[in-house]
């Protein structure tokens, strides 16, 4: 269960990095890269399955004691900013972002087949697969405990 810690941390930081900027009411223009718009996390897949689990979203929601991660709306604006709309009952989680040093200036950009996220000095890059209704961010990681390479994919559905 502890082996998905880096994925959980990534999602936790991503989810709450956007909270501080959620007062941006500018409309989202449609663009050519397909990412612009509003999205919700629909799955967190790992291949091969780890400890018999291939989708960790339910595990994370159970661990958190709520389904806030899957209910946050991520808004990818045409100006390269990333904001979030957090349901009222999930607002208490906003303070957790400060514990990870997440700034209020989250940015995104597409470079080829990659999406690059920047929050302060933290930069993360993922393989990107996007169409009109779904988006996936993938990366591979070698598990320190078993030495296997796992492929993680965070799946989003357009809102």
XYZ file of N, CA and C in Angstrom:
477
model
N 0.821 -1.187 0.000
C 0.000 0.000 0.000
C 0.867 1.253 0.000
N 2.048 1.173 0.602
C 2.900 2.343 0.661
C 3.625 2.608 -0.649
N 3.598 1.655 -1.581
C 4.338 1.808 -2.821
C 3.715 2.826 -3.757
N 2.476 3.192 -3.556
C 1.874 4.190 -4.423
C 1.977 5.585 -3.809
N 2.848 5.734 -2.824
C 3.029 6.993 -2.119
C 3.362 8.146 -3.055
N 4.261 7.948 -4.012
C 4.631 9.052 -4.906
C 3.465 9.465 -5.788
N 2.652 8.499 -6.227
C 1.475 8.841 -7.022
C 0.476 9.604 -6.172
N 0.256 9.139 -4.958
C -0.669 9.814 -4.052
C -0.183 11.239 -3.790
N 1.108 11.405 -3.514
C 1.657 12.730 -3.251
C 1.490 13.636 -4.464
N 1.763 13.116 -5.663
C 1.601 13.892 -6.892
C 0.164 14.379 -7.028
N -0.786 13.485 -6.844
C -2.189 13.860 -6.996
C -2.629 14.825 -5.916
N -2.138 14.606 -4.712
C -2.488 15.492 -3.609
C -1.995 16.907 -3.903
N -0.753 17.018 -4.341
C -0.191 18.323 -4.671
C -0.925 18.941 -5.855
N -1.186 18.161 -6.902
C -1.902 18.679 -8.062
C -3.283 19.171 -7.667
N -3.987 18.375 -6.887
C -5.351 18.736 -6.504
C -5.390 20.032 -5.720
N -4.478 20.197 -4.816
C -4.550 21.360 -3.956
C -3.715 22.529 -4.455
N -2.893 22.295 -5.463
C -2.161 23.405 -6.078
C -3.123 24.350 -6.773
N -4.208 23.810 -7.233
C -5.159 24.614 -7.987
C -6.144 25.355 -7.107
N -6.265 24.965 -5.855
C -7.278 25.530 -4.971
C -7.073 27.021 -4.738
N -5.850 27.439 -4.556
C -5.583 28.830 -4.225
C -5.967 29.782 -5.344
N -6.081 29.273 -6.545
C -6.389 30.128 -7.693
C -7.831 30.010 -8.138
N -8.713 29.462 -7.317
C -10.039 29.140 -7.798
C -10.976 30.323 -7.941
N -10.505 31.553 -7.801
C -11.366 32.709 -7.994
C -11.271 33.284 -9.395
N -10.550 32.629 -10.289
C -10.402 33.094 -11.668
C -11.661 32.738 -12.443
N -12.426 33.751 -12.845
C -13.689 33.509 -13.524
C -13.622 33.757 -15.021
N -12.422 33.919 -15.574
C -12.302 34.132 -17.009
C -12.802 32.903 -17.746
N -13.487 33.094 -18.850
C -13.941 31.935 -19.616
C -12.758 31.209 -20.231
N -12.910 29.910 -20.401
C -11.854 29.107 -20.989
C -12.045 29.043 -22.494
N -11.104 29.578 -23.270
C -11.238 29.484 -24.720
C -10.946 28.066 -25.194
N -11.500 27.713 -26.327
C -11.176 26.403 -26.877
C -9.915 26.545 -27.705
N -9.061 25.545 -27.636
C -7.790 25.633 -28.341
C -7.456 24.362 -29.062
N -6.354 24.401 -29.796
C -5.970 23.296 -30.644
C -5.328 22.125 -29.937
N -4.824 22.292 -28.707
C -4.112 21.188 -28.080
C -5.026 20.226 -27.343
N -6.301 20.560 -27.183
C -7.267 19.664 -26.573
C -7.308 19.672 -25.062
N -6.332 20.262 -24.402
C -6.273 20.240 -22.944
C -7.161 21.322 -22.336
N -7.245 22.464 -22.979
C -8.004 23.575 -22.417
C -9.422 23.150 -22.088
N -9.876 23.546 -20.909
C -11.217 23.204 -20.474
C -11.224 22.724 -19.044
N -12.336 22.144 -18.637
C -12.541 21.688 -17.261
C -12.584 20.169 -17.222
N -11.879 19.601 -16.238
C -11.697 18.150 -16.154
C -11.840 17.666 -14.716
N -12.269 16.405 -14.560
C -12.302 15.722 -13.272
C -11.504 14.434 -13.389
N -10.797 14.070 -12.320
C -10.059 12.808 -12.312
C -11.065 11.660 -12.279
N -10.894 10.695 -13.175
C -11.806 9.557 -13.232
C -11.140 8.241 -12.847
N -9.821 8.177 -12.896
C -9.113 6.948 -12.539
C -7.638 7.254 -12.326
N -6.998 6.394 -11.559
C -5.551 6.447 -11.369
C -5.063 5.022 -11.578
N -4.671 4.725 -12.798
C -4.327 3.356 -13.187
C -2.839 3.083 -12.972
N -2.540 1.832 -12.666
C -1.157 1.384 -12.572
C -1.052 0.054 -13.317
N 0.007 -0.071 -14.114
C 0.230 -1.270 -14.909
C 1.687 -1.672 -14.796
N 1.980 -2.902 -14.347
C 1.041 -3.929 -13.936
C 0.374 -3.569 -12.598
N -0.717 -4.275 -12.284
C -1.423 -4.029 -11.038
C -0.455 -4.184 -9.867
N -0.607 -3.330 -8.880
C 0.255 -3.346 -7.706
C -0.555 -3.861 -6.521
N -0.076 -4.919 -5.897
C -0.789 -5.534 -4.773
C -2.226 -5.872 -5.159
N -2.447 -6.259 -6.430
C -3.757 -6.651 -6.908
C -4.673 -5.495 -7.264
N -4.165 -4.279 -7.208
C -4.981 -3.102 -7.491
C -4.464 -2.446 -8.770
N -5.378 -2.204 -9.724
C -4.974 -1.546 -10.957
C -5.529 -0.123 -11.082
N -6.481 0.254 -10.205
C -7.020 1.618 -10.192
C -7.021 2.105 -8.747
N -6.150 3.048 -8.458
C -5.954 3.507 -7.083
C -6.866 4.649 -6.657
N -7.735 5.150 -7.519
C -8.595 6.266 -7.122
C -9.472 5.894 -5.927
N -10.090 4.725 -5.977
C -10.934 4.295 -4.858
C -10.125 4.106 -3.586
N -8.916 3.591 -3.709
C -8.047 3.387 -2.545
C -7.700 4.729 -1.914
N -7.349 5.704 -2.748
C -7.005 7.033 -2.234
C -8.215 7.687 -1.582
N -9.383 7.585 -2.226
C -10.590 8.146 -1.629
C -10.884 7.503 -0.280
N -10.695 6.185 -0.184
C -10.893 5.499 1.093
C -9.902 6.001 2.129
N -8.651 6.147 1.723
C -7.594 6.628 2.616
C -7.905 8.040 3.120
N -8.402 8.906 2.229
C -8.741 10.279 2.611
C -10.046 10.351 3.403
N -10.887 9.339 3.264
C -12.171 9.341 3.948
C -13.237 10.139 3.224
N -12.980 10.470 1.959
C -13.955 11.213 1.153
C -13.613 11.019 -0.315
N -14.447 11.579 -1.176
C -14.188 11.470 -2.609
C -13.807 12.816 -3.217
N -13.210 13.679 -2.398
C -12.890 15.036 -2.848
C -11.960 15.058 -4.055
N -11.003 14.149 -4.115
C -10.060 14.162 -5.232
C -10.785 14.007 -6.569
N -11.780 13.149 -6.625
C -12.501 12.940 -7.882
C -13.571 13.999 -8.124
N -13.847 14.844 -7.151
C -14.872 15.884 -7.307
C -14.289 17.264 -7.590
N -12.992 17.419 -7.455
C -12.355 18.703 -7.781
C -12.358 18.865 -9.298
N -12.740 20.040 -9.760
C -12.697 20.335 -11.189
C -11.419 21.114 -11.477
N -10.612 20.585 -12.391
C -9.372 21.231 -12.802
C -9.658 22.040 -14.061
N -9.357 23.330 -14.025
C -9.624 24.237 -15.139
C -8.311 24.634 -15.800
N -8.101 24.150 -17.013
C -6.909 24.459 -17.785
C -7.258 25.634 -18.685
N -6.792 26.811 -18.334
C -7.130 28.045 -19.046
C -6.232 28.237 -20.254
N -6.749 28.950 -21.244
C -6.013 29.213 -22.473
C -4.763 30.059 -22.261
N -4.705 30.772 -21.145
C -3.531 31.596 -20.853
C -2.438 30.817 -20.122
N -2.620 29.498 -19.987
C -1.601 28.654 -19.367
C -1.728 28.527 -17.863
N -2.787 29.061 -17.268
C -2.965 28.905 -15.828
C -3.829 27.681 -15.544
N -3.633 27.127 -14.363
C -4.375 25.964 -13.902
C -5.077 26.359 -12.613
N -6.398 26.292 -12.613
C -7.171 26.636 -11.422
C -8.028 25.439 -11.034
N -8.630 25.527 -9.870
C -9.475 24.436 -9.419
C -10.742 24.932 -8.764
N -11.806 24.199 -8.974
C -13.075 24.439 -8.290
C -13.267 23.291 -7.317
N -13.286 23.643 -6.039
C -13.372 22.638 -4.989
C -14.754 22.696 -4.355
N -15.449 21.556 -4.256
C -16.755 21.565 -3.601
C -16.654 22.117 -2.179
N -17.710 22.769 -1.739
C -17.731 23.427 -0.429
C -17.290 22.480 0.691
N -17.775 21.249 0.662
C -17.450 20.301 1.727
C -16.002 19.819 1.681
N -15.256 20.189 0.656
C -13.849 19.800 0.539
C -12.903 20.974 0.812
N -13.407 22.124 1.160
C -12.587 23.326 1.326
C -11.547 23.199 2.427
N -11.802 22.405 3.460
C -10.844 22.267 4.551
C -9.508 21.719 4.068
N -9.485 21.027 2.963
C -8.260 20.438 2.434
C -7.325 21.484 1.843
N -7.799 22.696 1.619
C -6.986 23.735 0.989
C -5.703 24.020 1.762
N -5.779 24.024 3.090
C -4.605 24.330 3.908
C -3.488 23.320 3.717
N -3.826 22.110 3.315
C -2.806 21.077 3.128
C -1.813 21.446 2.038
N -2.209 22.242 1.086
C -1.306 22.632 -0.004
C -0.089 23.363 0.535
N -0.287 24.178 1.540
C 0.832 24.929 2.106
C 1.867 24.013 2.728
N 1.429 22.866 3.252
C 2.367 21.910 3.843
C 3.343 21.365 2.813
N 2.968 21.376 1.547
C 3.822 20.870 0.483
C 4.526 21.988 -0.274
N 4.364 23.240 0.178
C 5.024 24.364 -0.482
C 4.439 24.701 -1.829
N 3.168 24.406 -2.053
C 2.523 24.665 -3.338
C 2.142 26.133 -3.419
N 2.553 26.790 -4.515
C 2.265 28.202 -4.698
C 0.922 28.447 -5.346
N 0.580 29.708 -5.483
C -0.693 30.094 -6.065
C -0.605 30.287 -7.577
N 0.551 30.103 -8.147
C 0.737 30.390 -9.574
C 0.968 29.123 -10.381
N 0.015 28.225 -10.383
C 0.151 26.977 -11.132
C -0.015 27.257 -12.625
N 0.878 26.685 -13.425
C 0.874 26.883 -14.882
C 0.934 25.525 -15.574
N 0.492 25.501 -16.830
C 0.578 24.300 -17.639
C 0.927 24.684 -19.065
N 1.538 23.741 -19.780
C 1.770 23.910 -21.206
C 1.973 22.542 -21.839
N 1.635 22.452 -23.111
C 1.843 21.233 -23.869
C 3.078 21.432 -24.737
N 4.002 20.470 -24.653
C 5.211 20.468 -25.476
C 5.260 19.129 -26.191
N 4.909 19.140 -27.467
C 4.856 17.892 -28.224
C 3.780 16.987 -27.654
N 4.183 15.780 -27.206
C 3.225 14.856 -26.612
C 3.340 14.818 -25.088
N 3.805 15.914 -24.497
C 3.984 16.022 -23.043
C 3.167 17.186 -22.510
N 2.727 17.054 -21.248
C 2.156 18.184 -20.535
C 3.136 18.520 -19.419
N 3.434 19.806 -19.279
C 4.380 20.282 -18.274
C 3.606 21.155 -17.302
N 3.683 20.805 -16.014
C 3.025 21.553 -14.952
C 4.076 22.247 -14.116
N 3.840 23.518 -13.800
C 4.768 24.289 -12.985
C 4.001 24.923 -11.851
N 4.513 24.746 -10.642
C 3.955 25.389 -9.462
C 5.127 25.903 -8.650
N 5.347 27.222 -8.688
C 6.541 27.785 -8.057
C 7.767 27.280 -8.783
N 8.671 26.623 -8.032
C 9.879 26.073 -8.647
C 9.728 24.587 -8.997
N 8.599 23.986 -8.648
C 8.363 22.577 -8.947
C 7.852 22.421 -10.378
N 8.509 21.542 -11.138
C 8.115 21.281 -12.519
C 7.913 19.778 -12.675
N 6.767 19.388 -13.232
C 6.463 17.983 -13.482
C 6.093 17.829 -14.953
N 6.541 16.720 -15.544
C 6.277 16.469 -16.962
C 5.707 15.061 -17.119
N 4.654 14.933 -17.937
C 3.977 13.659 -18.128
C 3.709 13.433 -19.609
N 3.682 12.164 -20.008
C 3.217 11.825 -21.350
C 1.744 12.181 -21.408
N 1.312 12.762 -22.516
C -0.057 13.255 -22.643
C -0.792 12.521 -23.749
N -2.008 12.075 -23.431
C -2.921 11.490 -24.417
C -4.261 12.175 -24.186
N -4.754 12.921 -25.188
C -5.978 13.689 -24.986
C -6.846 13.625 -26.227
N -8.163 13.552 -25.991
C -9.134 13.671 -27.073
C -10.275 14.554 -26.569
N -11.408 14.544 -27.236
C -12.491 15.459 -26.866
C -13.073 15.196 -25.485
N -13.051 13.952 -25.018
C -13.721 13.634 -23.757
C -12.813 13.087 -22.661
N -11.612 12.624 -23.014
C -10.715 12.061 -22.009
C -9.300 12.602 -22.172
N -8.581 12.587 -21.051
C -7.182 13.002 -21.050
C -6.443 12.067 -20.104
N -5.239 11.658 -20.481
C -4.408 10.819 -19.625
C -3.016 11.394 -19.496
N -2.513 11.377 -18.272
C -1.129 11.761 -17.991
C -0.429 10.515 -17.494
N 0.678 10.144 -18.122
C 1.366 8.908 -17.751
C 2.824 9.157 -17.434
N 3.344 8.310 -16.558
C 4.773 8.297 -16.253
C 5.124 6.920 -15.723
N 6.388 6.569 -15.817
C 6.869 5.282 -15.316
C 7.763 5.511 -14.116
N 7.754 4.520 -13.219
C 8.545 4.624 -11.998
C 8.975 3.227 -11.573
N 10.223 3.099 -11.146
C 10.720 1.824 -10.639
C 10.449 1.776 -9.147
N 9.791 0.716 -8.710
C 9.476 0.543 -7.297
C 10.734 0.108 -6.548
N 11.049 0.783 -5.474
C 12.258 0.472 -4.704
C 12.160 -0.885 -4.023
N 10.958 -1.323 -3.675
C 10.795 -2.573 -2.947
C 10.943 -3.808 -3.822
N 10.317 -3.808 -5.009
C 10.350 -5.015 -5.833
C 11.173 -4.871 -7.116
N 11.671 -3.661 -7.395
C 12.501 -3.442 -8.568
C 11.750 -3.421 -9.890
N 10.420 -3.567 -9.863
C 9.616 -3.555 -11.084
C 9.343 -2.127 -11.538
N 9.165 -1.980 -12.845
C 8.766 -0.694 -13.412
C 7.250 -0.681 -13.548
N 6.638 0.348 -12.991
C 5.189 0.514 -13.057
C 4.870 1.737 -13.901
N 3.813 1.636 -14.662
C 3.333 2.738 -15.502
C 2.055 3.281 -14.870
N 2.101 4.525 -14.442
C 0.955 5.184 -13.826
C 0.274 6.081 -14.851
N -1.048 6.063 -14.863
C -1.815 6.941 -15.742
C -2.936 7.575 -14.934
N -2.919 8.892 -14.896
C -3.993 9.638 -14.253
C -4.977 9.975 -15.360
N -6.195 9.465 -15.239
C -7.204 9.668 -16.272
C -8.205 10.740 -15.846
N -8.548 11.603 -16.780
C -9.496 12.675 -16.566
C -10.656 12.546 -17.546
N -11.825 13.017 -17.133
C -12.971 13.145 -18.048
C -13.326 14.617 -18.148
N -13.606 15.041 -19.375
C -13.991 16.436 -19.581
C -15.340 16.680 -18.927
N -15.436 17.796 -18.275
C -16.669 18.148 -17.582
C -17.618 18.853 -18.515
